[in-house]
């Protein structure tokens, strides 16, 4: 029962988010901001969906070398996305270790300064 | 038949790993085909609800303490998770709006507005970045859990098996 209530809560939250975006999408300001006229069928005229990340805006019917609908070419996209995530993880780790190193250095400098006989 | 018992950590690792792989595969509809792409996307939605239910206590605790003192990393994590939830909801909602397979199963037809396709693609691109940051924030947990529950049981056992053999070989040589 608890799980059901929590699931409902999550679904309601998702519904609120969806409703907000739906309302937003109906405004002219939003479509002007996005650059896609409302009711236009400019991208959706063809079947299928474009691959995501790095392939934004590519029309599905637009077949390139080695890439065909339902074929293996687009597994490259999965690899590319995985690499992008790995790069982000690595970047965050580097930033964190620099931060930790700076903190440690600052702490040891403060300690040295406290122990220094020339202090004060 | 004995029921398989999963510890909380292993269960979390399995659920999270499945969502991660599912999400990555769903980002390439050209590779999977439209049908798998749409159903996999919906399945990811179910996986995300499961993930949220498994971490419900953490969510409640953070919401309760949000306007009081909260460690910096927890605060960053909670903001990132909120944005991730919004982005994932948007992906699923816009995906449903332009759906060709899932909606037709229920006798419905999707919208042909270009705006939904734009939202679907943009939200996915944003989500990829947030997922990367989400993984980065939990990297320590991921590495230690994989080491403990996947690496050590397989390779640790193999090491234990090879060690006595090496010792007995040494004994034989003497």
GROMACS .gro file of C-alpha atoms in nm:
model
  294
    1UNK     CA    1   0.000   0.000   0.000
    2UNK     CA    2   0.286   0.230   0.090
    3UNK     CA    3   0.461   0.150  -0.236
    4UNK     CA    4   0.142   0.216  -0.432
    5UNK     CA    5   0.100   0.555  -0.264
    6UNK     CA    6   0.461   0.646  -0.335
    7UNK     CA    7   0.429   0.533  -0.696
    8UNK     CA    8   0.118   0.748  -0.734
    9UNK     CA    9   0.306   1.041  -0.583
   10UNK     CA   10   0.588   1.000  -0.839
   11UNK     CA   11   0.337   0.968  -1.124
   12UNK     CA   12   0.152   1.280  -1.009
   13UNK     CA   13   0.482   1.471  -0.992
   14UNK     CA   14   0.562   1.350  -1.346
   15UNK     CA   15   0.214   1.453  -1.458
   16UNK     CA   16   0.261   1.803  -1.315
   17UNK     CA   17   0.594   1.839  -1.497
   18UNK     CA   18   0.440   1.708  -1.820
   19UNK     CA   19   0.137   1.935  -1.784
   20UNK     CA   20   0.358   2.237  -1.726
   21UNK     CA   21   0.561   2.163  -2.038
   22UNK     CA   22   0.246   2.096  -2.238
   23UNK     CA   23   0.103   2.432  -2.133
   24UNK     CA   24   0.435   2.596  -2.212
   25UNK     CA   25   0.453   2.432  -2.553
   26UNK     CA   26   0.118   2.584  -2.647
   27UNK     CA   27   0.244   2.938  -2.603
   28UNK     CA   28   0.375   3.131  -2.900
   29UNK     CA   29   0.669   3.262  -2.696
   30UNK     CA   30   0.795   2.907  -2.639
   31UNK     CA   31   0.773   2.805  -3.003
   32UNK     CA   32   0.946   3.127  -3.100
   33UNK     CA   33   1.216   3.057  -2.843
   34UNK     CA   34   1.262   2.702  -2.964
   35UNK     CA   35   1.252   2.803  -3.327
   36UNK     CA   36   0.993   2.540  -3.419
   37UNK     CA   37   0.659   2.675  -3.534
   38UNK     CA   38   0.362   2.518  -3.359
   39UNK     CA   39   0.178   2.256  -3.560
   40UNK     CA   40   0.466   2.233  -3.804
   41UNK     CA   41   0.566   1.898  -3.937
   42UNK     CA   42   0.907   1.998  -4.060
   43UNK     CA   43   1.107   1.726  -3.889
   44UNK     CA   44   0.840   1.468  -3.829
   45UNK     CA   45   0.748   1.419  -4.187
   46UNK     CA   46   0.947   1.097  -4.200
   47UNK     CA   47   0.925   0.779  -3.999
   48UNK     CA   48   1.159   0.694  -3.715
   49UNK     CA   49   1.350   0.906  -3.467
   50UNK     CA   50   1.692   1.063  -3.497
   51UNK     CA   51   1.966   0.926  -3.278
   52UNK     CA   52   2.032   1.144  -2.980
   53UNK     CA   53   2.334   1.342  -2.878
   54UNK     CA   54   2.568   1.461  -3.148
   55UNK     CA   55   2.306   1.378  -3.409
   56UNK     CA   56   2.054   1.644  -3.317
   57UNK     CA   57   1.825   1.746  -3.593
   58UNK     CA   58   1.926   1.467  -3.825
   59UNK     CA   59   1.634   1.348  -4.028
   60UNK     CA   60   1.576   0.975  -3.986
   61UNK     CA   61   1.543   0.907  -4.353
   62UNK     CA   62   1.885   1.063  -4.405
   63UNK     CA   63   2.098   0.753  -4.433
   64UNK     CA   64   2.473   0.797  -4.418
   65UNK     CA   65   2.757   0.561  -4.500
   66UNK     CA   66   2.742   0.257  -4.275
   67UNK     CA   67   2.433   0.377  -4.099
   68UNK     CA   68   2.096   0.244  -4.190
   69UNK     CA   69   1.759   0.210  -4.023
   70UNK     CA   70   1.772  -0.072  -3.770
   71UNK     CA   71   2.130  -0.151  -3.870
   72UNK     CA   72   2.450  -0.153  -3.669
   73UNK     CA   73   2.586   0.189  -3.765
   74UNK     CA   74   2.407   0.373  -3.488
   75UNK     CA   75   2.563   0.163  -3.216
   76UNK     CA   76   2.838   0.419  -3.260
   77UNK     CA   77   2.599   0.666  -3.096
   78UNK     CA   78   2.579   0.445  -2.787
   79UNK     CA   79   2.959   0.432  -2.774
   80UNK     CA   80   2.986   0.807  -2.820
   81UNK     CA   81   2.731   0.875  -2.545
   82UNK     CA   82   2.911   0.633  -2.313
   83UNK     CA   83   3.238   0.812  -2.385
   84UNK     CA   84   3.071   1.146  -2.311
   85UNK     CA   85   2.952   1.016  -1.973
   86UNK     CA   86   3.296   0.868  -1.900
   87UNK     CA   87   3.459   1.202  -1.982
   88UNK     CA   88   3.222   1.380  -1.743
   89UNK     CA   89   3.296   1.128  -1.466
   90UNK     CA   90   3.669   1.172  -1.522
   91UNK     CA   91   3.639   1.551  -1.524
   92UNK     CA   92   3.444   1.554  -1.196
   93UNK     CA   93   3.699   1.320  -1.036
   94UNK     CA   94   3.985   1.547  -1.147
   95UNK     CA   95   3.808   1.858  -1.014
   96UNK     CA   96   3.738   1.683  -0.684
   97UNK     CA   97   4.092   1.560  -0.639
   98UNK     CA   98   4.224   1.910  -0.713
   99UNK     CA   99   3.980   2.048  -0.456
  100UNK     CA  100   4.086   1.790  -0.198
  101UNK     CA  101   4.455   1.859  -0.269
  102UNK     CA  102   4.399   2.235  -0.231
  103UNK     CA  103   4.214   2.179   0.099
  104UNK     CA  104   4.491   1.955   0.231
  105UNK     CA  105   4.760   2.201   0.124
  106UNK     CA  106   4.575   2.489   0.285
  107UNK     CA  107   4.531   2.289   0.607
  108UNK     CA  108   4.899   2.191   0.623
  109UNK     CA  109   5.006   2.549   0.553
  110UNK     CA  110   4.786   2.674   0.836
  111UNK     CA  111   4.932   2.411   1.067
  112UNK     CA  112   5.288   2.501   0.965
  113UNK     CA  113   5.209   2.866   1.022
  114UNK     CA  114   5.079   2.782   1.369
  115UNK     CA  115   5.390   2.582   1.456
  116UNK     CA  116   5.631   2.837   1.311
  117UNK     CA  117   5.849   3.004   1.581
  118UNK     CA  118   5.845   3.329   1.383
  119UNK     CA  119   5.468   3.348   1.418
  120UNK     CA  120   5.327   3.652   1.591
  121UNK     CA  121   1.296  -2.411  -0.469
  122UNK     CA  122   1.505  -2.167  -0.271
  123UNK     CA  123   1.419  -1.801  -0.329
  124UNK     CA  124   1.705  -1.584  -0.447
  125UNK     CA  125   1.782  -1.327  -0.179
  126UNK     CA  126   1.932  -0.999  -0.288
  127UNK     CA  127   2.088  -0.754  -0.049
  128UNK     CA  128   1.987  -0.389  -0.075
  129UNK     CA  129   2.317  -0.284  -0.226
  130UNK     CA  130   2.320  -0.557  -0.490
  131UNK     CA  131   1.957  -0.484  -0.576
  132UNK     CA  132   2.036  -0.114  -0.617
  133UNK     CA  133   2.337  -0.193  -0.834
  134UNK     CA  134   2.132  -0.424  -1.056
  135UNK     CA  135   1.843  -0.176  -1.094
  136UNK     CA  136   2.073   0.120  -1.159
  137UNK     CA  137   2.292  -0.075  -1.401
  138UNK     CA  138   1.988  -0.193  -1.595
  139UNK     CA  139   1.845   0.160  -1.619
  140UNK     CA  140   2.183   0.294  -1.731
  141UNK     CA  141   2.229   0.034  -2.006
  142UNK     CA  142   1.864   0.066  -2.110
  143UNK     CA  143   1.890   0.444  -2.134
  144UNK     CA  144   2.212   0.425  -2.339
  145UNK     CA  145   2.061   0.175  -2.582
  146UNK     CA  146   1.743   0.383  -2.607
  147UNK     CA  147   1.949   0.682  -2.724
  148UNK     CA  148   2.016   0.500  -3.052
  149UNK     CA  149   1.679   0.433  -3.217
  150UNK     CA  150   1.852   0.380  -3.551
  151UNK     CA  151   2.032   0.082  -3.409
  152UNK     CA  152   1.743  -0.076  -3.219
  153UNK     CA  153   1.456   0.020  -3.445
  154UNK     CA  154   1.156   0.231  -3.353
  155UNK     CA  155   0.959  -0.042  -3.170
  156UNK     CA  156   1.239  -0.140  -2.931
  157UNK     CA  157   1.327   0.228  -2.884
  158UNK     CA  158   0.977   0.322  -2.769
  159UNK     CA  159   0.912   0.021  -2.544
  160UNK     CA  160   1.263   0.041  -2.398
  161UNK     CA  161   1.206   0.409  -2.320
  162UNK     CA  162   0.887   0.325  -2.134
  163UNK     CA  163   1.061   0.039  -1.951
  164UNK     CA  164   1.329   0.289  -1.845
  165UNK     CA  165   1.047   0.500  -1.700
  166UNK     CA  166   0.934   0.203  -1.490
  167UNK     CA  167   1.297   0.148  -1.389
  168UNK     CA  168   1.326   0.511  -1.277
  169UNK     CA  169   1.011   0.478  -1.064
  170UNK     CA  170   1.166   0.167  -0.906
  171UNK     CA  171   1.490   0.358  -0.847
  172UNK     CA  172   1.297   0.641  -0.676
  173UNK     CA  173   1.100   0.393  -0.462
  174UNK     CA  174   1.424   0.224  -0.354
  175UNK     CA  175   1.568   0.562  -0.249
  176UNK     CA  176   1.247   0.699  -0.101
  177UNK     CA  177   1.393   0.745   0.248
  178UNK     CA  178   1.679   0.954   0.110
  179UNK     CA  179   1.434   1.171  -0.088
  180UNK     CA  180   1.211   1.230   0.217
  181UNK     CA  181   1.512   1.310   0.439
  182UNK     CA  182   1.655   1.558   0.190
  183UNK     CA  183   1.318   1.730   0.135
  184UNK     CA  184   1.268   1.761   0.512
  185UNK     CA  185   1.612   1.907   0.571
  186UNK     CA  186   1.636   2.106   0.250
  187UNK     CA  187   1.597   2.449   0.405
  188UNK     CA  188   1.808   2.360   0.707
  189UNK     CA  189   2.174   2.264   0.722
  190UNK     CA  190   2.258   2.013   0.451
  191UNK     CA  191   2.605   1.895   0.338
  192UNK     CA  192   2.713   2.062   0.015
  193UNK     CA  193   2.743   1.740  -0.182
  194UNK     CA  194   2.395   1.626  -0.076
  195UNK     CA  195   2.250   1.961  -0.179
  196UNK     CA  196   2.419   1.947  -0.521
  197UNK     CA  197   2.303   1.588  -0.558
  198UNK     CA  198   1.942   1.678  -0.476
  199UNK     CA  199   1.934   1.969  -0.723
  200UNK     CA  200   2.087   1.749  -0.992
  201UNK     CA  201   1.838   1.471  -0.921
  202UNK     CA  202   1.544   1.713  -0.945
  203UNK     CA  203   1.666   1.839  -1.283
  204UNK     CA  204   1.723   1.478  -1.391
  205UNK     CA  205   1.367   1.383  -1.292
  206UNK     CA  206   1.224   1.677  -1.488
  207UNK     CA  207   1.439   1.596  -1.793
  208UNK     CA  208   1.352   1.226  -1.785
  209UNK     CA  209   0.982   1.304  -1.746
  210UNK     CA  210   1.008   1.538  -2.043
  211UNK     CA  211   1.181   1.269  -2.253
  212UNK     CA  212   0.908   1.014  -2.179
  213UNK     CA  213   0.622   1.264  -2.220
  214UNK     CA  214   0.752   1.410  -2.547
  215UNK     CA  215   0.836   1.057  -2.663
  216UNK     CA  216   0.477   0.953  -2.600
  217UNK     CA  217   0.352   1.260  -2.785
  218UNK     CA  218   0.545   1.162  -3.101
  219UNK     CA  219   0.506   0.788  -3.048
  220UNK     CA  220   0.421   0.573  -3.345
  221UNK     CA  221   0.431   0.227  -3.190
  222UNK     CA  222   0.323   0.253  -2.824
  223UNK     CA  223   0.027   0.482  -2.885
  224UNK     CA  224  -0.093   0.283  -3.184
  225UNK     CA  225  -0.097  -0.027  -2.961
  226UNK     CA  226  -0.367   0.147  -2.759
  227UNK     CA  227  -0.546   0.274  -3.068
  228UNK     CA  228  -0.419   0.631  -3.028
  229UNK     CA  229  -0.215   0.848  -3.259
  230UNK     CA  230   0.063   1.086  -3.164
  231UNK     CA  231   0.111   1.453  -3.235
  232UNK     CA  232   0.305   1.564  -3.541
  233UNK     CA  233   0.427   1.890  -3.390
  234UNK     CA  234   0.797   1.945  -3.456
  235UNK     CA  235   0.817   2.104  -3.113
  236UNK     CA  236   0.778   1.766  -2.941
  237UNK     CA  237   1.055   1.610  -3.144
  238UNK     CA  238   1.277   1.908  -3.065
  239UNK     CA  239   1.194   1.872  -2.693
  240UNK     CA  240   1.257   1.494  -2.705
  241UNK     CA  241   1.602   1.538  -2.860
  242UNK     CA  242   1.704   1.836  -2.648
  243UNK     CA  243   1.589   1.675  -2.322
  244UNK     CA  244   1.788   1.362  -2.410
  245UNK     CA  245   2.101   1.563  -2.478
  246UNK     CA  246   2.063   1.746  -2.145
  247UNK     CA  247   1.988   1.418  -1.965
  248UNK     CA  248   2.308   1.261  -2.099
  249UNK     CA  249   2.509   1.535  -1.929
  250UNK     CA  250   2.313   1.509  -1.603
  251UNK     CA  251   2.342   1.129  -1.603
  252UNK     CA  252   2.718   1.171  -1.641
  253UNK     CA  253   2.725   1.405  -1.340
  254UNK     CA  254   2.493   1.171  -1.145
  255UNK     CA  255   2.727   0.878  -1.211
  256UNK     CA  256   3.026   1.094  -1.120
  257UNK     CA  257   2.873   1.189  -0.785
  258UNK     CA  258   2.814   0.821  -0.703
  259UNK     CA  259   3.137   0.697  -0.857
  260UNK     CA  260   3.292   0.587  -0.526
  261UNK     CA  261   2.983   0.381  -0.439
  262UNK     CA  262   2.970   0.227  -0.788
  263UNK     CA  263   3.338   0.125  -0.783
  264UNK     CA  264   3.332  -0.010  -0.428
  265UNK     CA  265   3.008  -0.204  -0.485
  266UNK     CA  266   3.128  -0.358  -0.810
  267UNK     CA  267   3.459  -0.448  -0.642
  268UNK     CA  268   3.284  -0.607  -0.346
  269UNK     CA  269   2.994  -0.784  -0.510
  270UNK     CA  270   3.117  -0.858  -0.861
  271UNK     CA  271   3.496  -0.840  -0.881
  272UNK     CA  272   3.593  -1.007  -0.555
  273UNK     CA  273   3.349  -1.300  -0.571
  274UNK     CA  274   3.478  -1.391  -0.918
  275UNK     CA  275   3.846  -1.301  -0.913
  276UNK     CA  276   3.898  -1.330  -0.539
  277UNK     CA  277   3.775  -1.691  -0.548
  278UNK     CA  278   3.997  -1.767  -0.845
  279UNK     CA  279   4.295  -1.626  -0.656
  280UNK     CA  280   4.208  -1.837  -0.352
  281UNK     CA  281   4.185  -2.142  -0.575
  282UNK     CA  282   4.520  -2.082  -0.741
  283UNK     CA  283   4.709  -2.003  -0.421
  284UNK     CA  284   4.693  -2.354  -0.261
  285UNK     CA  285   4.799  -2.507  -0.593
  286UNK     CA  286   5.101  -2.281  -0.604
  287UNK     CA  287   5.187  -2.368  -0.246
  288UNK     CA  288   5.154  -2.740  -0.308
  289UNK     CA  289   5.370  -2.705  -0.618
  290UNK     CA  290   5.632  -2.529  -0.409
  291UNK     CA  291   5.607  -2.807  -0.148
  292UNK     CA  292   5.649  -3.070  -0.418
  293UNK     CA  293   5.957  -2.898  -0.553
  294UNK     CA  294   6.119  -2.911  -0.217
   0.00000   0.00000   0.00000
